């Protein structure tokens, strides 16, 4: 418990999160929410066409859309961070939808981590549906992190988790996973 309250570590984590918040909002700030007309697609031919068109523009005409796209990238990162705060809540809904008769019987796979078989199955199902990698180690790490983010959000400290840094995640892994 003394390590949990280590002021040097807490200072490092808090400073890294604050700097991440400032950096992301700096990237977003100059556009004030006026980025809704940025084309976005998963079609590779269209992606290359947009890049080709961008390269053909004069300097000023090209720099502005690049800045807007970078602002959208920063905003998307914040949105994904906020969305991850709700993943465990979504997984718990998946637990309720599972048929207990279909759950694996016998000894659990992997290390004992305090998660039920239903939570493990629901996490794997969610990760498959959401397009995440489903290796056993990735499932274990994501399950632990998402549960921590859920607990932090329920404790009323949601905003800090939207600007997660490597230091913040390491802190969570050291003390909670």
CSV table of C-alpha atoms in Angstrom, one decimal:
chain,number,residue,atom,x,y,z
A,1,UNK,CA,0.0,0.0,0.0
A,2,UNK,CA,2.9,2.4,0.7
A,3,UNK,CA,4.0,2.0,-3.0
A,4,UNK,CA,0.5,3.0,-4.0
A,5,UNK,CA,1.0,6.4,-2.4
A,6,UNK,CA,4.5,6.8,-3.6
A,7,UNK,CA,4.7,10.6,-4.2
A,8,UNK,CA,7.4,10.4,-6.9
A,9,UNK,CA,5.5,7.8,-8.9
A,10,UNK,CA,2.2,9.6,-8.5
A,11,UNK,CA,3.9,12.9,-9.6
A,12,UNK,CA,5.3,11.2,-12.7
A,13,UNK,CA,1.9,9.7,-13.6
A,14,UNK,CA,0.0,12.9,-13.0
A,15,UNK,CA,2.5,15.0,-14.9
A,16,UNK,CA,2.5,12.6,-17.9
A,17,UNK,CA,-1.3,12.6,-18.1
A,18,UNK,CA,-1.5,16.4,-17.8
A,19,UNK,CA,1.1,16.8,-20.6
A,20,UNK,CA,-0.9,14.4,-22.8
A,21,UNK,CA,-4.1,16.4,-22.1
A,22,UNK,CA,-2.3,19.7,-23.1
A,23,UNK,CA,-0.7,18.2,-26.2
A,24,UNK,CA,-4.0,16.7,-27.5
A,25,UNK,CA,-6.0,19.8,-26.8
A,26,UNK,CA,-3.3,22.0,-28.5
A,27,UNK,CA,-3.6,19.9,-31.6
A,28,UNK,CA,-7.4,20.2,-31.5
A,29,UNK,CA,-7.7,23.8,-30.3
A,30,UNK,CA,-7.0,25.8,-33.4
A,31,UNK,CA,-9.9,24.2,-35.2
A,32,UNK,CA,-12.6,24.7,-32.6
A,33,UNK,CA,-14.7,21.8,-33.7
A,34,UNK,CA,-14.7,22.8,-37.3
A,35,UNK,CA,-13.4,19.5,-38.6
A,36,UNK,CA,-16.6,17.7,-39.6
A,37,UNK,CA,-15.9,18.0,-43.4
A,38,UNK,CA,-12.7,15.9,-43.3
A,39,UNK,CA,-13.1,13.0,-45.7
A,40,UNK,CA,-12.6,9.6,-43.9
A,41,UNK,CA,-12.7,6.2,-45.5
A,42,UNK,CA,-11.3,2.7,-45.2
A,43,UNK,CA,-11.1,2.3,-49.0
A,44,UNK,CA,-7.4,2.3,-49.9
A,45,UNK,CA,-7.9,3.6,-53.4
A,46,UNK,CA,-9.8,6.6,-52.0
A,47,UNK,CA,-7.1,7.2,-49.4
A,48,UNK,CA,-4.4,7.3,-52.0
A,49,UNK,CA,-6.6,9.6,-54.2
A,50,UNK,CA,-7.0,12.1,-51.3
A,51,UNK,CA,-3.2,12.0,-50.7
A,52,UNK,CA,-2.5,12.6,-54.4
A,53,UNK,CA,-5.0,15.5,-54.4
A,54,UNK,CA,-3.4,16.9,-51.3
A,55,UNK,CA,0.1,16.8,-52.8
A,56,UNK,CA,-1.2,18.7,-55.9
A,57,UNK,CA,-2.4,21.7,-53.8
A,58,UNK,CA,-0.4,24.9,-53.1
A,59,UNK,CA,1.2,25.2,-49.7
A,60,UNK,CA,-1.5,27.1,-47.8
A,61,UNK,CA,-4.3,25.0,-49.3
A,62,UNK,CA,-2.5,21.8,-48.3
A,63,UNK,CA,-1.4,22.8,-44.8
A,64,UNK,CA,-4.9,23.6,-43.5
A,65,UNK,CA,-6.5,20.2,-44.2
A,66,UNK,CA,-3.4,18.4,-42.8
A,67,UNK,CA,-3.8,20.4,-39.6
A,68,UNK,CA,-7.5,19.5,-39.5
A,69,UNK,CA,-6.8,15.8,-40.1
A,70,UNK,CA,-4.3,15.9,-37.2
A,71,UNK,CA,-6.8,17.6,-35.0
A,72,UNK,CA,-9.3,14.9,-35.9
A,73,UNK,CA,-6.7,12.2,-35.1
A,74,UNK,CA,-6.2,13.7,-31.7
A,75,UNK,CA,-9.9,14.0,-31.0
A,76,UNK,CA,-10.4,10.4,-32.2
A,77,UNK,CA,-7.7,9.3,-29.7
A,78,UNK,CA,-9.4,11.0,-26.9
A,79,UNK,CA,-12.8,9.5,-27.9
A,80,UNK,CA,-11.2,6.0,-28.1
A,81,UNK,CA,-9.7,6.6,-24.6
A,82,UNK,CA,-13.2,7.6,-23.3
A,83,UNK,CA,-14.8,4.7,-25.0
A,84,UNK,CA,-12.4,2.2,-23.4
A,85,UNK,CA,-13.8,3.4,-20.0
A,86,UNK,CA,-17.1,1.7,-21.0
A,87,UNK,CA,-15.7,-1.6,-22.4
A,88,UNK,CA,-16.0,-3.5,-19.1
A,89,UNK,CA,-19.6,-2.3,-18.7
A,90,UNK,CA,-20.3,-3.6,-22.2
A,91,UNK,CA,-18.5,-6.9,-21.4
A,92,UNK,CA,-20.7,-7.3,-18.2
A,93,UNK,CA,-23.7,-7.1,-20.5
A,94,UNK,CA,-22.2,-9.8,-22.5
A,95,UNK,CA,-21.7,-11.9,-19.4
A,96,UNK,CA,-25.5,-11.6,-18.7
A,97,UNK,CA,-26.3,-12.8,-22.3
A,98,UNK,CA,-24.2,-16.0,-22.0
A,99,UNK,CA,-25.8,-19.3,-21.4
A,100,UNK,CA,-24.0,-20.8,-18.3
A,101,UNK,CA,-24.3,-24.3,-19.9
A,102,UNK,CA,-21.9,-23.2,-22.7
A,103,UNK,CA,-19.1,-22.0,-20.4
A,104,UNK,CA,-15.9,-24.0,-20.2
A,105,UNK,CA,-15.8,-26.7,-17.5
A,106,UNK,CA,-12.9,-27.7,-15.4
A,107,UNK,CA,-9.7,-25.9,-14.4
A,108,UNK,CA,-9.4,-22.4,-15.8
A,109,UNK,CA,-6.8,-21.7,-18.5
A,110,UNK,CA,-4.0,-19.3,-17.6
A,111,UNK,CA,-3.1,-17.7,-14.3
A,112,UNK,CA,-5.8,-17.1,-11.6
A,113,UNK,CA,-6.7,-13.5,-12.0
A,114,UNK,CA,-10.0,-13.1,-10.2
A,115,UNK,CA,-12.1,-13.1,-13.4
A,116,UNK,CA,-14.9,-15.7,-13.8
A,117,UNK,CA,-15.1,-18.0,-16.8
A,118,UNK,CA,-18.1,-16.0,-18.0
A,119,UNK,CA,-16.1,-12.7,-17.8
A,120,UNK,CA,-13.3,-14.3,-19.8
A,121,UNK,CA,-15.6,-15.7,-22.5
A,122,UNK,CA,-17.5,-12.4,-22.7
A,123,UNK,CA,-14.2,-10.5,-23.0
A,124,UNK,CA,-13.0,-12.8,-25.8
A,125,UNK,CA,-16.4,-12.4,-27.6
A,126,UNK,CA,-16.2,-8.6,-27.3
A,127,UNK,CA,-12.7,-8.5,-28.5
A,128,UNK,CA,-13.6,-10.5,-31.6
A,129,UNK,CA,-16.6,-8.3,-32.3
A,130,UNK,CA,-14.6,-5.1,-31.9
A,131,UNK,CA,-11.7,-6.3,-34.0
A,132,UNK,CA,-9.0,-6.6,-31.3
A,133,UNK,CA,-6.3,-9.2,-31.2
A,134,UNK,CA,-7.5,-12.2,-29.1
A,135,UNK,CA,-4.3,-13.9,-28.0
A,136,UNK,CA,-4.6,-15.2,-24.4
A,137,UNK,CA,-2.1,-12.6,-23.2
A,138,UNK,CA,-3.8,-9.7,-24.9
A,139,UNK,CA,-7.1,-10.8,-23.5
A,140,UNK,CA,-5.7,-11.0,-20.0
A,141,UNK,CA,-4.1,-7.6,-20.2
A,142,UNK,CA,-7.1,-5.9,-21.8
A,143,UNK,CA,-9.5,-7.5,-19.3
A,144,UNK,CA,-7.5,-6.2,-16.4
A,145,UNK,CA,-7.0,-2.7,-17.9
A,146,UNK,CA,-10.7,-2.4,-18.9
A,147,UNK,CA,-11.8,-3.5,-15.4
A,148,UNK,CA,-9.6,-0.9,-13.8
A,149,UNK,CA,-10.8,1.8,-16.1
A,150,UNK,CA,-14.4,0.8,-15.2
A,151,UNK,CA,-13.6,0.9,-11.5
A,152,UNK,CA,-11.9,4.3,-11.9
A,153,UNK,CA,-14.9,5.7,-13.8
A,154,UNK,CA,-17.3,4.4,-11.3
A,155,UNK,CA,-15.2,6.1,-8.6
A,156,UNK,CA,-15.8,9.4,-10.4
A,157,UNK,CA,-12.4,10.0,-11.8
A,158,UNK,CA,-13.3,9.5,-15.5
A,159,UNK,CA,-11.5,12.3,-17.3
A,160,UNK,CA,-8.0,11.3,-16.3
A,161,UNK,CA,-8.5,8.0,-18.0
A,162,UNK,CA,-9.3,9.7,-21.4
A,163,UNK,CA,-5.7,10.9,-21.6
A,164,UNK,CA,-3.9,7.7,-20.6
A,165,UNK,CA,-0.2,7.5,-21.0
A,166,UNK,CA,2.3,4.6,-20.8
A,167,UNK,CA,3.1,5.8,-17.3
A,168,UNK,CA,-0.6,5.7,-16.3
A,169,UNK,CA,-1.1,2.2,-17.8
A,170,UNK,CA,2.1,1.0,-16.0
A,171,UNK,CA,0.8,2.4,-12.7
A,172,UNK,CA,-2.5,0.5,-13.2
A,173,UNK,CA,-0.7,-2.8,-14.0
A,174,UNK,CA,1.7,-2.4,-11.0
A,175,UNK,CA,-1.0,-1.8,-8.5
A,176,UNK,CA,-4.3,-3.3,-9.7
A,177,UNK,CA,-3.9,-6.0,-12.3
